[in-house]
Structure formats: structure tokens, C-alpha cells
mmCIF file of C-alpha atoms in Angstrom:
data_model
loop_
_atom_site.group_PDB
_atom_site.id
_atom_site.type_symbol
_atom_site.label_atom_id
_atom_site.label_comp_id
_atom_site.label_asym_id
_atom_site.label_seq_id
_atom_site.Cartn_x
_atom_site.Cartn_y
_atom_site.Cartn_z
ATOM 1 C CA MET A 28 62.411 84.246 108.494
ATOM 2 C CA ALA A 29 62.890 87.448 106.497
ATOM 3 C CA ASP A 30 65.959 88.254 108.691
ATOM 4 C CA ALA A 31 67.590 84.847 107.957
ATOM 5 C CA ILE A 32 67.031 85.394 104.154
ATOM 6 C CA ALA A 33 68.380 89.065 104.240
ATOM 7 C CA ARG A 34 71.439 87.672 106.089
ATOM 8 C CA ARG A 35 71.965 84.936 103.605
ATOM 9 C CA LEU A 36 71.535 87.466 100.761
ATOM 10 C CA THR A 37 73.961 89.838 102.406
ATOM 11 C CA GLU A 38 76.633 87.047 102.618
ATOM 12 C CA LEU A 39 75.992 86.110 99.057
ATOM 13 C CA LEU A 40 75.819 89.642 97.454
ATOM 14 C CA THR A 41 78.450 91.596 99.428
ATOM 15 C CA PRO A 42 81.386 90.314 97.439
ATOM 16 C CA VAL A 43 79.272 90.553 94.187
ATOM 17 C CA VAL A 44 78.473 94.315 94.829
ATOM 18 C CA GLU A 45 82.002 95.096 95.861
ATOM 19 C CA GLY A 46 83.211 93.380 92.733
ATOM 20 C CA ALA A 47 81.189 95.710 90.741
ATOM 21 C CA GLY A 48 82.761 98.678 92.550
ATOM 22 C CA ALA A 49 80.017 99.570 94.852
ATOM 23 C CA PHE A 50 79.119 99.065 98.659
ATOM 24 C CA LEU A 51 76.196 97.128 99.924
ATOM 25 C CA GLU A 52 74.187 99.398 101.925
ATOM 26 C CA GLY A 53 71.461 96.868 102.882
ATOM 27 C CA ILE A 54 68.873 94.278 101.853
ATOM 28 C CA LYS A 55 65.310 94.106 102.632
ATOM 29 C CA THR A 56 62.946 91.248 101.609
ATOM 30 C CA THR A 57 59.108 91.362 101.795
ATOM 31 C CA ARG A 58 56.536 88.740 100.965
ATOM 32 C CA ALA A 59 52.937 89.164 99.641
ATOM 33 C CA GLY A 60 51.389 85.838 99.221
ATOM 34 C CA LYS A 61 53.531 83.651 97.030
ATOM 35 C CA TYR A 62 55.593 86.554 95.555
ATOM 36 C CA SER A 63 58.556 88.256 97.149
ATOM 37 C CA THR A 64 60.354 91.459 96.650
ATOM 38 C CA VAL A 65 64.185 91.664 97.229
ATOM 39 C CA ARG A 66 65.402 95.311 97.619
ATOM 40 C CA VAL A 67 69.158 95.790 97.435
ATOM 41 C CA LEU A 68 70.586 99.204 98.350
ATOM 42 C CA VAL A 69 73.896 100.009 97.048
ATOM 43 C CA ASP A 70 76.170 103.187 97.157
ATOM 44 C CA LEU A 71 79.725 104.239 96.389
ATOM 45 C CA PRO A 72 82.196 102.712 98.816
ATOM 46 C CA ASP A 73 83.349 105.903 100.402
ATOM 47 C CA GLY A 74 84.000 109.661 99.832
ATOM 48 C CA PRO A 75 81.931 112.128 97.824
ATOM 49 C CA GLY A 76 80.495 111.442 94.386
ATOM 50 C CA GLU A 77 77.525 109.875 92.866
ATOM 51 C CA LEU A 78 76.711 106.325 91.818
ATOM 52 C CA GLY A 79 75.697 106.847 88.219
ATOM 53 C CA LEU A 80 73.022 105.019 86.174
ATOM 54 C CA ASP A 81 75.616 102.960 84.199
ATOM 55 C CA ALA A 82 77.330 101.871 87.372
ATOM 56 C CA LEU A 83 73.967 100.976 89.038
ATOM 57 C CA THR A 84 73.013 99.067 85.867
ATOM 58 C CA GLU A 85 76.245 97.014 86.119
ATOM 59 C CA VAL A 86 75.702 96.288 89.828
ATOM 60 C CA SER A 87 72.048 95.359 89.119
ATOM 61 C CA ARG A 88 73.103 92.844 86.362
ATOM 62 C CA ALA A 89 75.793 91.323 88.628
ATOM 63 C CA VAL A 90 73.277 90.941 91.515
ATOM 64 C CA SER A 91 70.713 89.436 89.324
ATOM 65 C CA ALA A 92 73.182 86.844 87.833
ATOM 66 C CA ALA A 93 74.381 85.925 91.362
ATOM 67 C CA LEU A 94 70.764 85.376 92.527
ATOM 68 C CA ASP A 95 69.864 83.373 89.390
ATOM 69 C CA GLU A 96 72.999 81.133 90.051
ATOM 70 C CA ALA A 97 72.463 80.615 93.828
ATOM 71 C CA ASP A 98 68.659 80.674 93.715
ATOM 72 C CA PRO A 99 68.357 81.600 97.445
ATOM 73 C CA VAL A 100 64.832 82.980 97.260
ATOM 74 C CA LYS A 101 62.029 80.489 96.934
ATOM 75 C CA GLY A 102 59.318 81.092 94.352
ATOM 76 C CA ARG A 103 58.841 84.232 92.204
ATOM 77 C CA TYR A 104 60.344 87.550 93.264
ATOM 78 C CA THR A 105 60.949 91.014 91.943
ATOM 79 C CA LEU A 106 64.578 92.425 92.411
ATOM 80 C CA GLU A 107 64.960 96.075 92.943
ATOM 81 C CA VAL A 108 68.496 97.625 93.079
ATOM 82 C CA SER A 109 68.744 101.275 93.977
ATOM 83 C CA THR A 110 70.684 103.851 95.969
ATOM 84 C CA PRO A 111 69.605 105.155 99.319
ATOM 85 C CA GLY A 112 68.263 108.319 97.725
ATOM 86 C CA ALA A 113 68.706 111.969 97.804
ATOM 87 C CA GLU A 114 67.330 112.451 101.318
ATOM 88 C CA ARG A 115 68.949 109.411 103.012
ATOM 89 C CA GLU A 116 69.442 108.928 106.526
ATOM 90 C CA LEU A 117 73.085 109.327 107.780
ATOM 91 C CA SER A 118 74.193 107.026 110.718
ATOM 92 C CA THR A 119 77.862 106.018 110.050
ATOM 93 C CA PRO A 120 81.067 107.815 109.472
ATOM 94 C CA ARG A 121 81.025 106.587 105.930
ATOM 95 C CA HIS A 122 77.554 108.155 105.359
ATOM 96 C CA PHE A 123 78.801 111.482 106.526
ATOM 97 C CA ARG A 124 82.012 111.256 104.324
ATOM 98 C CA ARG A 125 79.705 110.321 101.335
ATOM 99 C CA ALA A 126 77.620 113.575 102.225
ATOM 100 C CA VAL A 127 80.502 115.974 101.767
ATOM 101 C CA GLY A 128 79.296 118.802 99.547
ATOM 102 C CA HIS A 129 75.623 118.007 100.250
ATOM 103 C CA ASP A 130 73.034 119.768 102.436
ATOM 104 C CA VAL A 131 72.064 117.902 105.701
ATOM 105 C CA GLU A 132 69.868 118.369 108.582
ATOM 106 C CA LEU A 133 71.116 117.216 111.951
ATOM 107 C CA THR A 134 69.415 116.945 115.370
ATOM 108 C CA VAL A 135 72.261 117.270 117.871
ATOM 109 C CA GLU A 136 72.512 117.356 121.698
ATOM 110 C CA ASP A 137 73.148 120.768 123.028
ATOM 111 C CA THR A 138 76.800 120.659 124.388
ATOM 112 C CA GLU A 139 78.803 123.151 126.119
ATOM 113 C CA GLY A 140 81.829 124.193 124.263
ATOM 114 C CA ALA A 141 80.631 122.940 120.706
ATOM 115 C CA GLU A 142 83.469 123.799 118.519
ATOM 116 C CA ASP A 143 82.773 126.642 116.076
ATOM 117 C CA THR A 144 85.619 127.466 113.791
ATOM 118 C CA GLU A 145 84.039 130.942 113.330
ATOM 119 C CA ASP A 146 81.201 132.809 115.169
ATOM 120 C CA THR A 147 77.864 131.088 114.359
ATOM 121 C CA GLU A 148 75.661 133.818 115.636
ATOM 122 C CA GLY A 149 74.896 134.949 112.081
ATOM 123 C CA ALA A 150 73.798 131.451 111.132
ATOM 124 C CA GLU A 151 71.364 131.327 114.115
ATOM 125 C CA GLU A 152 69.881 134.666 113.057
ATOM 126 C CA ALA A 153 69.476 133.334 109.521
ATOM 127 C CA GLY A 154 67.466 130.452 110.832
ATOM 128 C CA ASN A 155 69.919 127.611 110.028
ATOM 129 C CA THR A 156 70.194 126.574 113.743
ATOM 130 C CA GLU A 157 67.162 126.343 115.982
ATOM 131 C CA SER A 158 66.348 125.009 119.311
ATOM 132 C CA THR A 159 63.935 122.187 119.164
ATOM 133 C CA GLU A 160 62.780 122.477 122.822
ATOM 134 C CA GLY A 161 59.628 124.432 121.993
ATOM 135 C CA ASP A 162 58.252 122.233 119.114
ATOM 136 C CA GLY A 163 57.582 119.111 121.041
ATOM 137 C CA ALA A 164 61.056 117.680 120.534
ATOM 138 C CA GLU A 165 63.126 116.432 123.445
ATOM 139 C CA ALA A 166 64.603 119.286 125.484
ATOM 140 C CA GLY A 167 68.303 119.871 125.025
ATOM 141 C CA LEU A 168 68.357 119.281 121.224
ATOM 142 C CA THR A 169 69.293 121.625 118.459
ATOM 143 C CA ARG A 170 68.404 121.231 114.736
ATOM 144 C CA LEU A 171 71.303 122.364 112.382
ATOM 145 C CA THR A 172 70.947 122.734 108.543
ATOM 146 C CA GLY A 173 74.115 123.300 106.437
ATOM 147 C CA THR A 174 76.405 121.828 104.015
ATOM 148 C CA VAL A 175 78.886 119.102 105.009
ATOM 149 C CA ALA A 176 82.382 120.514 104.453
ATOM 150 C CA ALA A 177 84.291 117.579 105.830
ATOM 151 C CA ALA A 178 83.846 114.462 107.887
ATOM 152 C CA ASP A 179 86.007 111.812 109.586
ATOM 153 C CA ASP A 180 85.544 108.867 111.843
ATOM 154 C CA ASP A 181 84.723 111.131 114.833
ATOM 155 C CA SER A 182 83.126 114.363 113.613
ATOM 156 C CA VAL A 183 81.399 116.294 110.755
ATOM 157 C CA THR A 184 82.073 119.931 109.807
ATOM 158 C CA LEU A 185 79.055 121.855 108.711
ATOM 159 C CA ARG A 186 79.211 125.150 106.763
ATOM 160 C CA ILE A 187 76.359 127.269 107.822
ATOM 161 C CA ASP A 188 75.969 130.603 106.136
ATOM 162 C CA GLY A 189 79.809 130.943 105.577
ATOM 163 C CA HIS A 190 80.684 129.687 109.149
ATOM 164 C CA GLU A 191 81.888 126.337 110.007
ATOM 165 C CA ARG A 192 80.746 124.243 112.970
ATOM 166 C CA VAL A 193 82.407 120.933 113.992
ATOM 167 C CA VAL A 194 79.954 118.478 115.497
ATOM 168 C CA SER A 195 80.960 115.238 117.236
ATOM 169 C CA LEU A 196 79.239 112.219 115.683
ATOM 170 C CA ASP A 197 78.462 111.079 119.213
ATOM 171 C CA ASP A 198 76.303 114.269 119.704
ATOM 172 C CA ILE A 199 74.152 113.540 116.637
ATOM 173 C CA ARG A 200 70.753 112.049 117.392
ATOM 174 C CA GLN A 201 69.355 112.200 113.927
ATOM 175 C CA ALA A 202 70.776 113.187 110.619
ATOM 176 C CA ARG A 203 69.681 113.066 106.886
ATOM 177 C CA MET A 204 70.625 114.641 103.651
ATOM 178 C CA VAL A 205 68.089 117.183 102.363
ATOM 179 C CA VAL A 206 67.373 118.772 98.946
ATOM 180 C CA ILE A 207 67.044 122.497 99.309
ATOM 181 C CA PHE A 208 65.687 124.407 96.338
#
């Protein structure tokens, strides 16, 4: 039932969110008794940048008006409109393009001939690449932490201690933005 409501809300809200200059990242509905919560995740359509508070407010007002008019959720509900957050999961080429300039942590398959644009031995010595074989993770995986320098539909370029490493999106098993203090 929740999936059907989420699909219906996605159909209704995609043009509304796009009309407000944003991208509909996802919708999740939960129910507790007779009350529901509708969570709408929005982001910028593509490329680097931040969705500011004023833009988020505009999207939230447009979503609220569309829901009031169409009334697709039965009973009382709370509407939450937000962005995916500072430590969001990255799973699509658009996510990686949005992460340009931000720090990320990737878990990648070890591949022979991974393309380094410069020698990455210094990055390994600094601890920004590590094998995960010994820490209970699946053998053959490596964790990389660096800054996204570039991204396209097929790969992401990480800057790790001044060196760049190109990683195929097909080799990435897990990825998320991280906040490093």
C-alpha cells in the first residue's frame, strides 16, 4: 500500500518539484495509527552547488499546495521536505556529479590497471586508501577517501592527497559523501 501511495505521489510531485527548479530524489510514506508522514527528498537537478534554504522553502510550498489540491493522502499527515543531507549515499551518475568538490568515501572492487593519473602510493601511505580484506569486509574491496574532482556517466575522479584516481562507476560497491573536520 505504501509503495502505491509513493508511486502516486511521485507522479503528482515530480512536475511540481521540477517546476520549482529542483529534482525529486525520492518519497517515503510512513503510517502510525491514523496519522501519516510524507517525506519528500529534493536536490538540485545536476552539477555542483547547494540547494539553499530559500529554494527549499519554495519547493516545500509548491509541494504542500499540490498535495492540498490533489488530496492523495487519506487522513491527517505531516509533510517533511528536505535534502538528502551532507552524508548522503551516492548511487547514480547524477549523485557523483552533484558531489564534485565534496569529500567522499568509496568502497570499490580491486581491479587490475585502475587508472591513476599520478602515482597514488603517497595516498596509500597517508591512509586515504585501505584494503578492507582484514576488517571483516568482503575480500577484494578497497576503501578510498578523497575529494570528487570530476564525474561523468561512467567514472568519478577522486583527488587523494594531491593525486587523482579515476574509478569506474561499475567498480563502486558503496559510496557516500562524508564531512571531514
